[in-house]
JSON list of C-alpha atoms in Angstrom, two decimals:
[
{"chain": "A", "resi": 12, "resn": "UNK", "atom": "CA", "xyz": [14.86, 12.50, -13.70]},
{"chain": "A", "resi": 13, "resn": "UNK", "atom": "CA", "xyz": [15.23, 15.53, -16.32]},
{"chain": "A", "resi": 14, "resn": "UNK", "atom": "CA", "xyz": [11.66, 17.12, -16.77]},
{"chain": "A", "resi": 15, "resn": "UNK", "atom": "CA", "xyz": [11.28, 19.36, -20.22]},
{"chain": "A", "resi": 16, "resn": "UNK", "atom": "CA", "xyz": [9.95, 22.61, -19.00]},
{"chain": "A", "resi": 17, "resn": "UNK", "atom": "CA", "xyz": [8.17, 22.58, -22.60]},
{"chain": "A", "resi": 18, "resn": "UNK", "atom": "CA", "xyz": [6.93, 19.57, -21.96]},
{"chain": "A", "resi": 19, "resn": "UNK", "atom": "CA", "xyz": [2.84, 19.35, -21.79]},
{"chain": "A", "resi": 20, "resn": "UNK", "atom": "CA", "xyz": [1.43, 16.57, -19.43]},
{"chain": "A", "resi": 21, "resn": "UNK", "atom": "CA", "xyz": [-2.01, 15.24, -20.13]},
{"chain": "A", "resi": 22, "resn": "UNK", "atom": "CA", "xyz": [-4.23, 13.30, -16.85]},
{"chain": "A", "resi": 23, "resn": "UNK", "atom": "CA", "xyz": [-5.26, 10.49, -18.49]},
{"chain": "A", "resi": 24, "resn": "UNK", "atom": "CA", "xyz": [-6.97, 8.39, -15.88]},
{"chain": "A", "resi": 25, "resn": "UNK", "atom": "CA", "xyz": [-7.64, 8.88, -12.19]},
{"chain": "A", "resi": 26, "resn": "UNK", "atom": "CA", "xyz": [-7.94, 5.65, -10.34]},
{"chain": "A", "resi": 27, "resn": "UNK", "atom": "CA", "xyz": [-10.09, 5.62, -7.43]},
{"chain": "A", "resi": 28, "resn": "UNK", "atom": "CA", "xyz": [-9.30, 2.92, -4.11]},
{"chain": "A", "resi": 29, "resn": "UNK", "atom": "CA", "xyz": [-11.77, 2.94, -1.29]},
{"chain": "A", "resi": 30, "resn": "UNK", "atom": "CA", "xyz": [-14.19, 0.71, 0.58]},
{"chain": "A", "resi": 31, "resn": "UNK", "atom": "CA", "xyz": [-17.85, 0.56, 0.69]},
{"chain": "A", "resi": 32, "resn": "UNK", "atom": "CA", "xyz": [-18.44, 1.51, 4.62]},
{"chain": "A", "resi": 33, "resn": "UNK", "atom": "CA", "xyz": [-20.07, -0.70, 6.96]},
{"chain": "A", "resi": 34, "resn": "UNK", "atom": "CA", "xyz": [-23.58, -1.33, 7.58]},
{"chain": "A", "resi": 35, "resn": "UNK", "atom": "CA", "xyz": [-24.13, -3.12, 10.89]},
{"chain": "A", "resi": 36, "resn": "UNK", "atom": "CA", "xyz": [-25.58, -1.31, 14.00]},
{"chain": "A", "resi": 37, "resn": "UNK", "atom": "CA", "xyz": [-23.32, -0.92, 16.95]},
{"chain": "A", "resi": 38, "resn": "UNK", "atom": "CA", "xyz": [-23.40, 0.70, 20.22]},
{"chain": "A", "resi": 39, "resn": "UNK", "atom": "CA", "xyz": [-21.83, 3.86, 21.46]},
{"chain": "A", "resi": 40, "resn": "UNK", "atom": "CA", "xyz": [-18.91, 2.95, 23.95]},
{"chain": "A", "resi": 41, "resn": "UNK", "atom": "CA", "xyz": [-19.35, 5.39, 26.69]},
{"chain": "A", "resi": 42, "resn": "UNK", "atom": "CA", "xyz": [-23.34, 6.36, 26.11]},
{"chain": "A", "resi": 43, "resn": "UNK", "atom": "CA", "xyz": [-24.16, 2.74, 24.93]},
{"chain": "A", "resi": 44, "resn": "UNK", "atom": "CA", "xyz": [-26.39, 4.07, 22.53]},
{"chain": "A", "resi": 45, "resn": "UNK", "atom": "CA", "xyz": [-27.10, 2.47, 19.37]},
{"chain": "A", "resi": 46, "resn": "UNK", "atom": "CA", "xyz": [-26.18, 3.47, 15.84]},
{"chain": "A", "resi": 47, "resn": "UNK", "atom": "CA", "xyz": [-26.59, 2.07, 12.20]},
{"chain": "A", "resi": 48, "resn": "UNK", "atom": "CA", "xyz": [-23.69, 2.81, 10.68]},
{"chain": "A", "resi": 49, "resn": "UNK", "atom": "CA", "xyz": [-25.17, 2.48, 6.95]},
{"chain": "A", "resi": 50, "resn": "UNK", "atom": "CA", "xyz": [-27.05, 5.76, 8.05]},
{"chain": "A", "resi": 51, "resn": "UNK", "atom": "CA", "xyz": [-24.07, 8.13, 9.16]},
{"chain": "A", "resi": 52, "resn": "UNK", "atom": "CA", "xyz": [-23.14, 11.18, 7.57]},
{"chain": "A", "resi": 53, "resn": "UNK", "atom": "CA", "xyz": [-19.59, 9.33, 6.35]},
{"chain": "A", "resi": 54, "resn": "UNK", "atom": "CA", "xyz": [-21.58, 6.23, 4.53]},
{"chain": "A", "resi": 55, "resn": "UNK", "atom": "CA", "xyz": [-24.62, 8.48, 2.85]},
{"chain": "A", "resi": 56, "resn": "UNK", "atom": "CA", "xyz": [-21.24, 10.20, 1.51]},
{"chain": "A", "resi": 57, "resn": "UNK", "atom": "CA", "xyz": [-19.37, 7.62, 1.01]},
{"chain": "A", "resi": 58, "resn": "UNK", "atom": "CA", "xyz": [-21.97, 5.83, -1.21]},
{"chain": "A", "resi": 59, "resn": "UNK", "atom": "CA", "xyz": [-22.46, 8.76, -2.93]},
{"chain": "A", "resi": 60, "resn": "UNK", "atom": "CA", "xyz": [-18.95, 9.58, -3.92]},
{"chain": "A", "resi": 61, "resn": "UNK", "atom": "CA", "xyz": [-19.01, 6.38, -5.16]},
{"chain": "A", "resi": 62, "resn": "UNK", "atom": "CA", "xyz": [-22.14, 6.50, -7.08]},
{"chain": "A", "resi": 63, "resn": "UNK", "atom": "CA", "xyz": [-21.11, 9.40, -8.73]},
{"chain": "A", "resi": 64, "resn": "UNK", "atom": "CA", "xyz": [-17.35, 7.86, -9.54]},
{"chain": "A", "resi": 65, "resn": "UNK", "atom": "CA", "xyz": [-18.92, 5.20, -11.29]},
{"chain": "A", "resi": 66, "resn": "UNK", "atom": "CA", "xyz": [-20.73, 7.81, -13.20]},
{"chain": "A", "resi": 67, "resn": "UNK", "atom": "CA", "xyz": [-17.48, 9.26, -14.49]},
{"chain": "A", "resi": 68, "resn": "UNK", "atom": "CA", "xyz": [-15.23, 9.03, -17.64]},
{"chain": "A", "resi": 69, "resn": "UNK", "atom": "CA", "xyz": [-11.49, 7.75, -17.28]},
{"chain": "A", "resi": 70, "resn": "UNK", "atom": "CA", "xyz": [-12.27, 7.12, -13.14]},
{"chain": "A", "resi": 71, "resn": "UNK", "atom": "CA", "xyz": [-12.41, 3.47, -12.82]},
{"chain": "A", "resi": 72, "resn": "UNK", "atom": "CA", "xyz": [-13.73, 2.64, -8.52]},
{"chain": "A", "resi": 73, "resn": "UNK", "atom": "CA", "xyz": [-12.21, -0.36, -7.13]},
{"chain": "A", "resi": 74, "resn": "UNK", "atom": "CA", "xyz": [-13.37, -1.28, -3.88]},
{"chain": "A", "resi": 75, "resn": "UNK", "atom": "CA", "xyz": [-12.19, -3.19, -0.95]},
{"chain": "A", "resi": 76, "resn": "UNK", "atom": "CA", "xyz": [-13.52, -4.28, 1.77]},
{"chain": "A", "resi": 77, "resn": "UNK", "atom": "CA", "xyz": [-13.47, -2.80, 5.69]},
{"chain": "A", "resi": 78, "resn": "UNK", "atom": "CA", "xyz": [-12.37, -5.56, 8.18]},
{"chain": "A", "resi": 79, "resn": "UNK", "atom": "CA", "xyz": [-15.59, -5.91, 10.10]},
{"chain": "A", "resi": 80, "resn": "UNK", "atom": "CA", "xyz": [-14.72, -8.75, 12.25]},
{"chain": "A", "resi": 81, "resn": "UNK", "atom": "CA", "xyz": [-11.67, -6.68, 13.85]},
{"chain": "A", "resi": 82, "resn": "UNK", "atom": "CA", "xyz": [-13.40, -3.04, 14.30]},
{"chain": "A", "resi": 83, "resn": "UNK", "atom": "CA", "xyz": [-13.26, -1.73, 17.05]},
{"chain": "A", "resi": 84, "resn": "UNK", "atom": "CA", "xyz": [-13.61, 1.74, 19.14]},
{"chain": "A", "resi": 85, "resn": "UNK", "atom": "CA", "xyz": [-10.35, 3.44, 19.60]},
{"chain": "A", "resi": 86, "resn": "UNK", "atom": "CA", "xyz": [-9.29, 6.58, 21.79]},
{"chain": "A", "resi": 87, "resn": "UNK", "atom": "CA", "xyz": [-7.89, 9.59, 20.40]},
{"chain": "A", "resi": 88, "resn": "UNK", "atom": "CA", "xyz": [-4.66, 10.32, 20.48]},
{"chain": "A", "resi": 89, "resn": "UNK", "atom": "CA", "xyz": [-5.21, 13.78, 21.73]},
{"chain": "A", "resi": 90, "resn": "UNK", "atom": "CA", "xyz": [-7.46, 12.57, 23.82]},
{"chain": "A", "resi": 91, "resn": "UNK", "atom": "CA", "xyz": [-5.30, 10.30, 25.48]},
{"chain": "A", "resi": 92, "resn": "UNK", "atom": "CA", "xyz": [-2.22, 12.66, 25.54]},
{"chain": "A", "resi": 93, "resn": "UNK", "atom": "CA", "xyz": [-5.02, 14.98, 27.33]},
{"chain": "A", "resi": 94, "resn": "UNK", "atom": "CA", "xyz": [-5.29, 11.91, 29.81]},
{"chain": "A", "resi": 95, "resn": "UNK", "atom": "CA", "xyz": [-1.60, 11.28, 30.09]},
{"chain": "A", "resi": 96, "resn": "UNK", "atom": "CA", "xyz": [-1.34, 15.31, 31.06]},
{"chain": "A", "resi": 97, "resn": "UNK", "atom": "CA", "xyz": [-3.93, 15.44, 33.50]},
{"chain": "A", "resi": 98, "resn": "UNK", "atom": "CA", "xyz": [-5.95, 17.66, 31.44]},
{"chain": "A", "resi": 99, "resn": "UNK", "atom": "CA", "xyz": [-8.85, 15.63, 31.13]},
{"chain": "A", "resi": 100, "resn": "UNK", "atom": "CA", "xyz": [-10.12, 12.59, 33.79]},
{"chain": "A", "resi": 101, "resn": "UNK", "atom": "CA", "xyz": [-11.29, 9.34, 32.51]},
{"chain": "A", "resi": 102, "resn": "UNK", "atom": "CA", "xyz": [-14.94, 9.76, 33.69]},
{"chain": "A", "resi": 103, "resn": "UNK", "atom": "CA", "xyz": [-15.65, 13.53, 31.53]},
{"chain": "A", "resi": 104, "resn": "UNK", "atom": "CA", "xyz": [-15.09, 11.39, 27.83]},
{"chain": "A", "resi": 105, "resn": "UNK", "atom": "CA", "xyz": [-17.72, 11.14, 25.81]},
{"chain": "A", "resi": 106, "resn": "UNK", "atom": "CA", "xyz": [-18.94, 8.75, 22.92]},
{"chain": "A", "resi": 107, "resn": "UNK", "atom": "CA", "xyz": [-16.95, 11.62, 20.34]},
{"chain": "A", "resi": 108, "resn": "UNK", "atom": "CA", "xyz": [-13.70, 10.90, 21.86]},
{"chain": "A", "resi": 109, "resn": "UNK", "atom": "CA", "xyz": [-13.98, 6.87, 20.66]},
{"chain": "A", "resi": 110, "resn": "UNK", "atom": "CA", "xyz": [-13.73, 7.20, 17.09]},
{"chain": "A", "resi": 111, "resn": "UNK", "atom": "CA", "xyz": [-14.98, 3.39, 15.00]},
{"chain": "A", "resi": 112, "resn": "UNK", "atom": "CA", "xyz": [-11.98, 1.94, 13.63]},
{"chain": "A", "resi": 113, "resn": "UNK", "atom": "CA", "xyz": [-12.17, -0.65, 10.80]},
{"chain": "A", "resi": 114, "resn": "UNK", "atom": "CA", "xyz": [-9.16, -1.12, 8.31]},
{"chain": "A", "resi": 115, "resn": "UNK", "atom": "CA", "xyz": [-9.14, -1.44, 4.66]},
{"chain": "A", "resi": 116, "resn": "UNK", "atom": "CA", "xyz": [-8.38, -4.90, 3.24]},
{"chain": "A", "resi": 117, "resn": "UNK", "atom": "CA", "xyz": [-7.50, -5.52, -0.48]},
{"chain": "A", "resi": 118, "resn": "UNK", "atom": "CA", "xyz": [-7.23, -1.68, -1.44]},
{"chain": "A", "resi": 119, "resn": "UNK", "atom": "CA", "xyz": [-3.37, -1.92, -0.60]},
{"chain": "A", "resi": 120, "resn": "UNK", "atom": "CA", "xyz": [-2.94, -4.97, -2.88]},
{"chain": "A", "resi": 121, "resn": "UNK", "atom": "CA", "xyz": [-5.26, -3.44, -5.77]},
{"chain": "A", "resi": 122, "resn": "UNK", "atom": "CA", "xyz": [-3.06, -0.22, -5.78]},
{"chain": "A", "resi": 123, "resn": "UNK", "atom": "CA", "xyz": [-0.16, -2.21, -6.33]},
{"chain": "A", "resi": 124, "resn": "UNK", "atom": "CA", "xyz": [-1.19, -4.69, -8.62]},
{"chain": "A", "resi": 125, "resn": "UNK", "atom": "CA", "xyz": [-2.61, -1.79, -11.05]},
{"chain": "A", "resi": 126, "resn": "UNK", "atom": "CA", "xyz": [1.08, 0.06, -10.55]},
{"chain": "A", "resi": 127, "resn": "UNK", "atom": "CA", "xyz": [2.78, -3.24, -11.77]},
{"chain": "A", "resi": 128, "resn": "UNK", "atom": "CA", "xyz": [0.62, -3.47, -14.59]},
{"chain": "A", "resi": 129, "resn": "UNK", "atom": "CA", "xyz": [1.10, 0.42, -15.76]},
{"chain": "A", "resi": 130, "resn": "UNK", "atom": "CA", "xyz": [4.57, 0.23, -15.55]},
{"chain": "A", "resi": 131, "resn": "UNK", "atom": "CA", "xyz": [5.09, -3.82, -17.09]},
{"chain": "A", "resi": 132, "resn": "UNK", "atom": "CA", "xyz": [3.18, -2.21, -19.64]},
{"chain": "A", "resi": 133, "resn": "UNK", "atom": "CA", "xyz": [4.94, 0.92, -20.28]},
{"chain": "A", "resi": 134, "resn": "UNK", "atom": "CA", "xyz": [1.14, 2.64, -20.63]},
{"chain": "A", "resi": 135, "resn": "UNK", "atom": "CA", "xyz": [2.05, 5.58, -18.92]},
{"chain": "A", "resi": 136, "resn": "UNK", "atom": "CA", "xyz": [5.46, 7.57, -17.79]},
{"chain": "A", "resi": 137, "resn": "UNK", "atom": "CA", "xyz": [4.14, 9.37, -14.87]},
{"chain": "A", "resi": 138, "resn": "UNK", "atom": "CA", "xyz": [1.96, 8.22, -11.67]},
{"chain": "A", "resi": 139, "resn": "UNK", "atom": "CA", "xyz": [1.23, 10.52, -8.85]},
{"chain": "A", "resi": 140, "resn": "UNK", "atom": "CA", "xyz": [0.58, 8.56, -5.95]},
{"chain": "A", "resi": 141, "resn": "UNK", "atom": "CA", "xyz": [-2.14, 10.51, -3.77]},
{"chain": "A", "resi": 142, "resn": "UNK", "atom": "CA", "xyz": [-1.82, 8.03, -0.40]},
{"chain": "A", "resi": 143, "resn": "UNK", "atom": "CA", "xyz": [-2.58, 8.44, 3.34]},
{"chain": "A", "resi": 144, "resn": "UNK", "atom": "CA", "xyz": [0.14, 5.49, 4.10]},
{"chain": "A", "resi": 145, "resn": "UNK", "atom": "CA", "xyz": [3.43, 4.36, 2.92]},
{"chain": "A", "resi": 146, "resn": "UNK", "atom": "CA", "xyz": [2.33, 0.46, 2.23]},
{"chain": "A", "resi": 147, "resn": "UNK", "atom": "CA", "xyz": [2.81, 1.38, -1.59]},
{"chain": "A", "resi": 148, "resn": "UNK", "atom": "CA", "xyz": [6.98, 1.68, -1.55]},
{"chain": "A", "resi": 149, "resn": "UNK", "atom": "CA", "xyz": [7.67, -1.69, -3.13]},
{"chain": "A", "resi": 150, "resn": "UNK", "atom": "CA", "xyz": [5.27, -1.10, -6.15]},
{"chain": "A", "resi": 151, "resn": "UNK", "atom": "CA", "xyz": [6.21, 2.43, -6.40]},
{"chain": "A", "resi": 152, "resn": "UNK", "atom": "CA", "xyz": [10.22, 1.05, -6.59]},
{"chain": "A", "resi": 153, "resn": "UNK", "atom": "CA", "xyz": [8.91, -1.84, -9.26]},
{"chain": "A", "resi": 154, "resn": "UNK", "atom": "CA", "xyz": [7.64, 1.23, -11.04]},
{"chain": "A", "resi": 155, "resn": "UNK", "atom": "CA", "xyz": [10.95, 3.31, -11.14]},
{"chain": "A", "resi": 156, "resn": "UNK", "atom": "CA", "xyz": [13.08, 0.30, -12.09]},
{"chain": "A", "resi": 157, "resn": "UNK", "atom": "CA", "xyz": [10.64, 0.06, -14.86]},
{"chain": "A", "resi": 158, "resn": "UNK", "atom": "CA", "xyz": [11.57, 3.91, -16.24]},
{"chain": "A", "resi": 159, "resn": "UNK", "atom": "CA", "xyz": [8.11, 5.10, -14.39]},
{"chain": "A", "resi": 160, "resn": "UNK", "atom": "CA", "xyz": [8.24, 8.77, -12.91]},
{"chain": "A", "resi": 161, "resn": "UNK", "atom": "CA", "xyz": [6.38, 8.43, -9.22]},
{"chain": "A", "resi": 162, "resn": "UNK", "atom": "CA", "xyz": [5.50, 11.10, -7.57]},
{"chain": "A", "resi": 163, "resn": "UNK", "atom": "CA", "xyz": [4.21, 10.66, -3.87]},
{"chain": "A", "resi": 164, "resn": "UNK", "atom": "CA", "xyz": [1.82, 12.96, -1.95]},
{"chain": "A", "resi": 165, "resn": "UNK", "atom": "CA", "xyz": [0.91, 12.06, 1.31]},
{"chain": "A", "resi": 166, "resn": "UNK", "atom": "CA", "xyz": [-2.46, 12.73, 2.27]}
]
């Protein structure tokens, strides 16, 4: 697609796609020590970022949910490639090396539903696409058929 180098773009609307974070207490997989998750560092920011989204002009929040029933501690992967290289042993890792792993569910199906609807529409020629996965393809190709210019930036 031809772009008019005097052509001015205006943002009209940022749309935010996240998940409150979880709030149950869980224990530590190496240290077994407990923690509240509603009182880490990432969910007093997390509810803050979203507090002050919903605050904002033109930034509609849509939230998800976190899978809670299938979280779960997960190694590393430079941990375990550490392992795998005899760098590290199994018995020096500590609770930082087991990052808590819960994924997002409806926030993929939101995304897409909202880039159907801009481009059915025709409200807007241009969406940049600001994503840490590639689930969004099919909606992003709806969108092109459609006349849409995407433009992709992987997180």
């Amino acid at each position: 697609m031809e772009t008019d180098p005097n052509r001015i773009d205006e943002l009209h609307r940022i749309f935010f796609y996240d998940c409150p974070p979880l709030s149950k207490r869980i224990h530590q997989p190496v240290s077994g020590r407990a923690v509240n998750l509603a009182q880490t560092e990432q969910a007093v920011f997390r509810h803050a970022l979203h507090d002050a989204l919903r605050r904002q002009h033109k930034v509609p929040l849509s939230l998800g949910h976190l899978d809670e029933k299938n979280a779960e501690w997960a190694l590393r992967p430079g941990v375990l490639k550490s392992l795998l290289r005899g760098d590290r042993i199994w018995t020096n890792l500590t609770d930082d090396d087991f990052p808590y792993y819960a994924r997002q569910k409806v926030v993929d199906l939101k995304i897409g539903v909202d880039i159907a609807l801009l481009a059915e529409k025709k409200l807007v020629d241009r969406i940049v696409l600001m994503a840490g996965d590639s689930d969004f393809v099919p909606a992003s190709k709806h969108a092109r058929r459609e006349g849409l210019d995407i433009v992709l930036d992987a997180l």
